[in-house]
Amino acid sequence: MHLIGLAFQKQQLTYLPTSPLYGEIMVEDLPLSYHQLLTQQNGGYTSKSYYPTSAPTSDSLSAVYIPYLAGLLPQAVRKDYLIPSLAFQDQFKHRDSLPKSSLIIYEDGDRIVFLDYDPHDKRERDQRGLAKTPSVRYRDLETDQWMDLAPNFDYFIQHFESRGFALPAPPMRTYHRANAAFIAVQRPEQLARLFEEFQGQADKTWYFHWIRHFLQSQDSRLATVAKEALDFQTDYFRPFLSKGFDDLLKCD
């Protein structure tokens, strides 16, 4: 599994090992394999997005859906459709629903995946009492489901799978699930279906980011679909578009 960047989100990787992330947890406490992942891509969407489980979840009878992993961005992310930063844990909606000895690496709706530094078992701990090797855990607040996913982050990223479910992944409709679906597009009919499904989206900024992205596609078929989506927006939704919406379509 590797991470795929979001085309319209700038991602810089600048931090110090002693920089605090949350409570006593520092950047240097991140697993080495997480650092390596972020060096390749500083937060992004997972190339394989299902993680197998031994019990049913809200996503599947035998897996949880994890479409992205947070990055180490030097500024707070204030748009729900962008990849969040590990360094701004308070930006996560459900931060207060987890122990202080945890670090959220994924949150979407009521589903959370986090690194657990609580030495509640026989794991080796440091002078602060934090586990040197955090495990990976899952929580679904809607169903109050807690689950141990992996004994460490290395194991975690090595066991992601691809599943043959439709995209955006059921059952929720969220920005992150939609972004993952747009990133996975290969055929024009897939793109046309996504643009049609989200054409009434209230946040036109997000929608126009994707139109702009595909207008610049090397695949002329995808660019044609994006142009048709743009024409529909300007014909039927013009009264609802902000004055500067056309700036989103300008190429760098």
Coordinates of C-alpha atoms in Angstrom, one line a residue:
M1 CA 0.0 0.0 0.0
H2 CA 1.2 3.5 -0.8
L3 CA -0.4 7.0 -0.5
I4 CA -1.7 9.0 -3.4
G5 CA -1.7 12.8 -3.1
L6 CA -4.7 15.1 -3.6
A7 CA -4.1 17.1 -6.7
F8 CA -5.4 20.4 -5.3
Q9 CA -3.7 20.2 -1.9
K10 CA -0.2 21.5 -1.4
Q11 CA 1.8 19.2 0.9
Q12 CA 5.1 20.3 2.5
L13 CA 7.1 18.1 4.8
T14 CA 8.8 20.3 7.3
Y15 CA 9.0 19.4 10.9
L16 CA 11.5 18.7 13.8
P17 CA 11.7 15.3 15.6
T18 CA 10.9 17.0 18.9
S19 CA 7.9 18.9 17.6
P20 CA 4.8 18.0 19.7
L21 CA 1.9 16.3 18.1
Y22 CA -0.6 15.8 21.0
G23 CA 0.1 15.8 24.7
E24 CA 3.4 14.1 25.3
I25 CA 3.5 12.4 21.9
M26 CA 6.2 13.9 19.6
V27 CA 7.0 13.6 15.9
E28 CA 9.9 11.3 16.8
D29 CA 7.4 8.9 18.4
L30 CA 5.8 8.1 15.1
P31 CA 6.7 4.6 13.8
L32 CA 9.6 4.6 11.4
S33 CA 7.4 3.1 8.7
Y34 CA 5.0 6.0 9.1
H35 CA 7.9 8.5 8.6
Q36 CA 8.9 6.5 5.5
L37 CA 5.4 6.6 4.1
L38 CA 5.2 10.4 4.6
T39 CA 8.6 10.9 3.0
Q40 CA 7.1 9.4 -0.2
Q41 CA 3.8 11.2 0.1
N42 CA 2.9 13.5 3.0
G43 CA -0.5 12.3 3.7
G44 CA -2.9 11.0 1.0
Y45 CA -5.3 8.4 -0.2
T46 CA -4.5 4.7 0.2
S47 CA -3.8 2.7 -2.9
K48 CA -5.6 -0.2 -1.2
S49 CA -8.3 0.9 1.1
Y50 CA -9.8 -2.1 2.9
Y51 CA -8.2 -3.5 6.1
P52 CA -9.4 -7.0 7.0
T53 CA -11.1 -7.6 10.4
S54 CA -12.2 -10.6 12.3
A55 CA -15.6 -9.1 13.0
P56 CA -18.2 -7.2 10.9
T57 CA -18.0 -3.4 10.8
S58 CA -20.2 -0.7 9.3
D59 CA -18.2 -0.9 6.1
S60 CA -18.1 -4.7 5.5
L61 CA -18.6 -8.1 7.0
S62 CA -14.9 -8.6 7.2
A63 CA -13.1 -5.2 6.8
V64 CA -12.9 -1.5 7.6
Y65 CA -12.6 1.1 4.9
I66 CA -9.7 3.5 5.4
P67 CA -9.4 5.7 2.3
Y68 CA -6.6 8.0 3.6
L69 CA -3.9 8.5 6.2
A70 CA -3.1 11.9 7.7
G71 CA 0.1 13.8 6.9
L72 CA 2.5 16.0 8.8
L73 CA 1.4 19.4 7.4
P74 CA 2.9 22.5 8.9
Q75 CA -0.5 24.3 9.0
A76 CA -4.0 23.5 10.2
V77 CA -6.3 22.1 7.5
R78 CA -9.7 23.9 7.7
K79 CA -11.5 22.3 4.7
D80 CA -13.3 19.0 5.3
Y81 CA -12.4 17.8 1.8
L82 CA -8.6 18.1 2.4
I83 CA -6.2 15.6 4.1
P84 CA -5.8 16.6 7.7
S85 CA -2.6 17.0 9.6
L86 CA -1.3 14.8 12.4
A87 CA 0.1 18.0 14.1
F88 CA -3.3 19.5 14.6
Q89 CA -5.1 16.8 16.5
D90 CA -7.7 19.3 17.9
Q91 CA -8.9 19.7 14.3
F92 CA -10.3 16.2 14.4
K93 CA -14.0 16.2 15.3
H94 CA -13.8 13.3 17.8
R95 CA -10.5 14.0 19.4
D96 CA -12.0 14.2 22.9
S97 CA -13.6 10.7 22.4
L98 CA -10.2 9.0 22.6
P99 CA -7.6 8.7 25.4
K100 CA -4.8 11.3 25.5
S101 CA -2.2 8.6 24.8
S102 CA -3.6 8.2 21.3
L103 CA -2.9 9.8 17.9
I104 CA -5.6 10.0 15.3
I105 CA -4.4 9.0 11.8
Y106 CA -7.8 8.7 10.1
E107 CA -11.2 10.2 10.8
D108 CA -14.2 10.2 8.5
G109 CA -17.7 10.7 9.9
D110 CA -17.9 8.6 13.1
R111 CA -15.1 6.2 12.1
I112 CA -11.6 6.7 13.6
V113 CA -8.3 4.9 13.3
F114 CA -5.6 5.8 15.8
L115 CA -2.2 4.9 17.1
D116 CA -2.5 3.7 20.7
Y117 CA 0.5 4.6 22.9
D118 CA -1.1 3.4 26.1
P119 CA 1.1 0.7 27.6
H120 CA -2.0 -1.2 28.9
D121 CA -0.2 -4.5 28.2
K122 CA 3.4 -5.8 28.4
R123 CA 4.7 -3.6 25.7
E124 CA 7.9 -1.8 26.3
R125 CA 7.4 1.7 27.5
D126 CA 9.6 4.8 27.6
Q127 CA 10.3 7.1 30.5
R128 CA 7.0 8.9 29.9
G129 CA 5.1 5.7 30.3
L130 CA 4.2 5.6 26.6
A131 CA 4.4 2.5 24.5
K132 CA 7.5 2.6 22.3
T133 CA 5.7 0.6 19.6
P134 CA 2.1 1.9 19.3
S135 CA -0.6 -0.5 18.2
V136 CA -3.3 0.5 15.6
R137 CA -6.9 0.6 16.8
Y138 CA -10.3 1.5 15.4
R139 CA -13.4 3.1 16.8
D140 CA -16.9 3.6 15.3
L141 CA -18.7 6.0 17.5
E142 CA -22.1 5.4 15.8
T143 CA -22.1 1.7 16.8
D144 CA -19.7 2.1 19.8
Q145 CA -17.4 -0.5 18.3
W146 CA -13.8 -0.7 19.4
M147 CA -11.3 -3.0 17.6
D148 CA -7.6 -3.8 17.6
L149 CA -6.4 -3.7 14.0
A150 CA -2.7 -4.3 14.2
P151 CA 0.1 -4.8 16.8
N152 CA 2.2 -2.1 15.1
F153 CA 2.1 0.2 12.1
D154 CA 4.4 -1.9 10.0
Y155 CA 1.9 -4.8 10.1
F156 CA -0.9 -2.4 9.5
I157 CA 0.2 -1.0 6.2
Q158 CA 1.3 -4.4 4.9
H159 CA -2.2 -5.9 5.2
F160 CA -4.4 -3.5 3.3
E161 CA -6.5 -5.1 0.5
S162 CA -8.5 -4.1 -2.5
R163 CA -12.1 -5.1 -2.5
G164 CA -14.5 -5.1 -5.4
F165 CA -17.0 -2.7 -3.9
A166 CA -18.4 0.2 -5.9
L167 CA -16.9 3.7 -5.4
P168 CA -17.6 5.9 -3.5
A169 CA -17.4 3.2 -0.9
P170 CA -20.8 2.4 0.8
P171 CA -22.5 3.1 3.1
M172 CA -21.5 6.8 3.8
R173 CA -21.2 9.7 1.4
T174 CA -18.3 11.9 2.6
Y175 CA -15.7 14.1 0.9
H176 CA -13.0 11.6 1.6
R177 CA -14.9 8.7 0.1
A178 CA -15.7 10.9 -2.9
N179 CA -12.1 12.0 -3.3
A180 CA -11.0 8.4 -3.3
A181 CA -13.5 7.6 -6.0
F182 CA -12.4 10.5 -8.2
I183 CA -8.7 9.4 -7.8
A184 CA -9.6 5.9 -8.8
V185 CA -11.4 7.0 -12.1
Q186 CA -10.1 5.3 -15.2
R187 CA -13.0 5.4 -17.6
P188 CA -15.2 8.3 -18.8
E189 CA -18.4 6.6 -17.7
Q190 CA -17.1 6.4 -14.1
L191 CA -16.3 10.1 -14.1
A192 CA -19.6 11.0 -15.6
R193 CA -21.4 9.1 -12.9
L194 CA -19.4 10.8 -10.1
F195 CA -20.0 14.3 -11.6
E196 CA -23.7 13.6 -11.9
E197 CA -24.0 12.2 -8.3
F198 CA -22.3 15.3 -6.8
Q199 CA -23.5 18.0 -9.2
G200 CA -25.9 19.4 -6.5
Q201 CA -23.1 19.6 -3.9
A202 CA -23.5 22.7 -1.8
D203 CA -19.7 23.3 -1.6
K204 CA -19.0 24.2 -5.3
T205 CA -15.3 24.9 -4.5
W206 CA -14.7 21.2 -3.9
Y207 CA -16.6 20.2 -7.0
F208 CA -14.9 22.8 -9.2
H209 CA -11.5 21.6 -8.0
W210 CA -12.3 18.2 -9.5
I211 CA -13.6 19.7 -12.7
R212 CA -10.4 21.7 -13.1
H213 CA -8.3 18.6 -12.4
F214 CA -10.0 16.5 -15.1
L215 CA -10.1 19.4 -17.6
Q216 CA -6.3 19.1 -17.6
S217 CA -6.3 15.3 -18.0
Q218 CA -4.1 13.8 -20.7
D219 CA -7.1 11.5 -21.5
S220 CA -9.2 13.6 -23.8
R221 CA -12.3 11.5 -22.9
L222 CA -12.0 12.5 -19.3
A223 CA -11.4 16.1 -20.2
T224 CA -14.6 16.0 -22.4
V225 CA -16.7 14.7 -19.4
A226 CA -15.3 17.4 -17.2
K227 CA -16.2 20.1 -19.8
E228 CA -19.8 18.7 -19.9
A229 CA -19.9 18.9 -16.1
L230 CA -18.7 22.5 -16.2
D231 CA -21.3 23.4 -18.8
F232 CA -24.0 21.9 -16.7
Q233 CA -22.9 23.9 -13.7
T234 CA -22.7 27.2 -15.5
D235 CA -26.1 26.6 -17.2
Y236 CA -28.1 25.4 -14.3
F237 CA -26.3 26.6 -11.1
R238 CA -24.9 29.9 -12.1
P239 CA -27.0 31.9 -9.6
F240 CA -25.5 29.7 -6.8
L241 CA -21.9 30.1 -7.9
S242 CA -19.6 32.5 -6.1
K243 CA -18.3 35.5 -8.1
G244 CA -14.8 34.0 -8.2
F245 CA -15.7 30.5 -9.1
D246 CA -14.1 30.8 -12.6
D247 CA -10.7 31.4 -10.8
L248 CA -10.8 27.8 -9.8
L249 CA -10.6 26.8 -13.4
K250 CA -7.4 28.7 -14.2
C251 CA -4.4 26.5 -14.8
D252 CA -1.2 27.2 -13.0

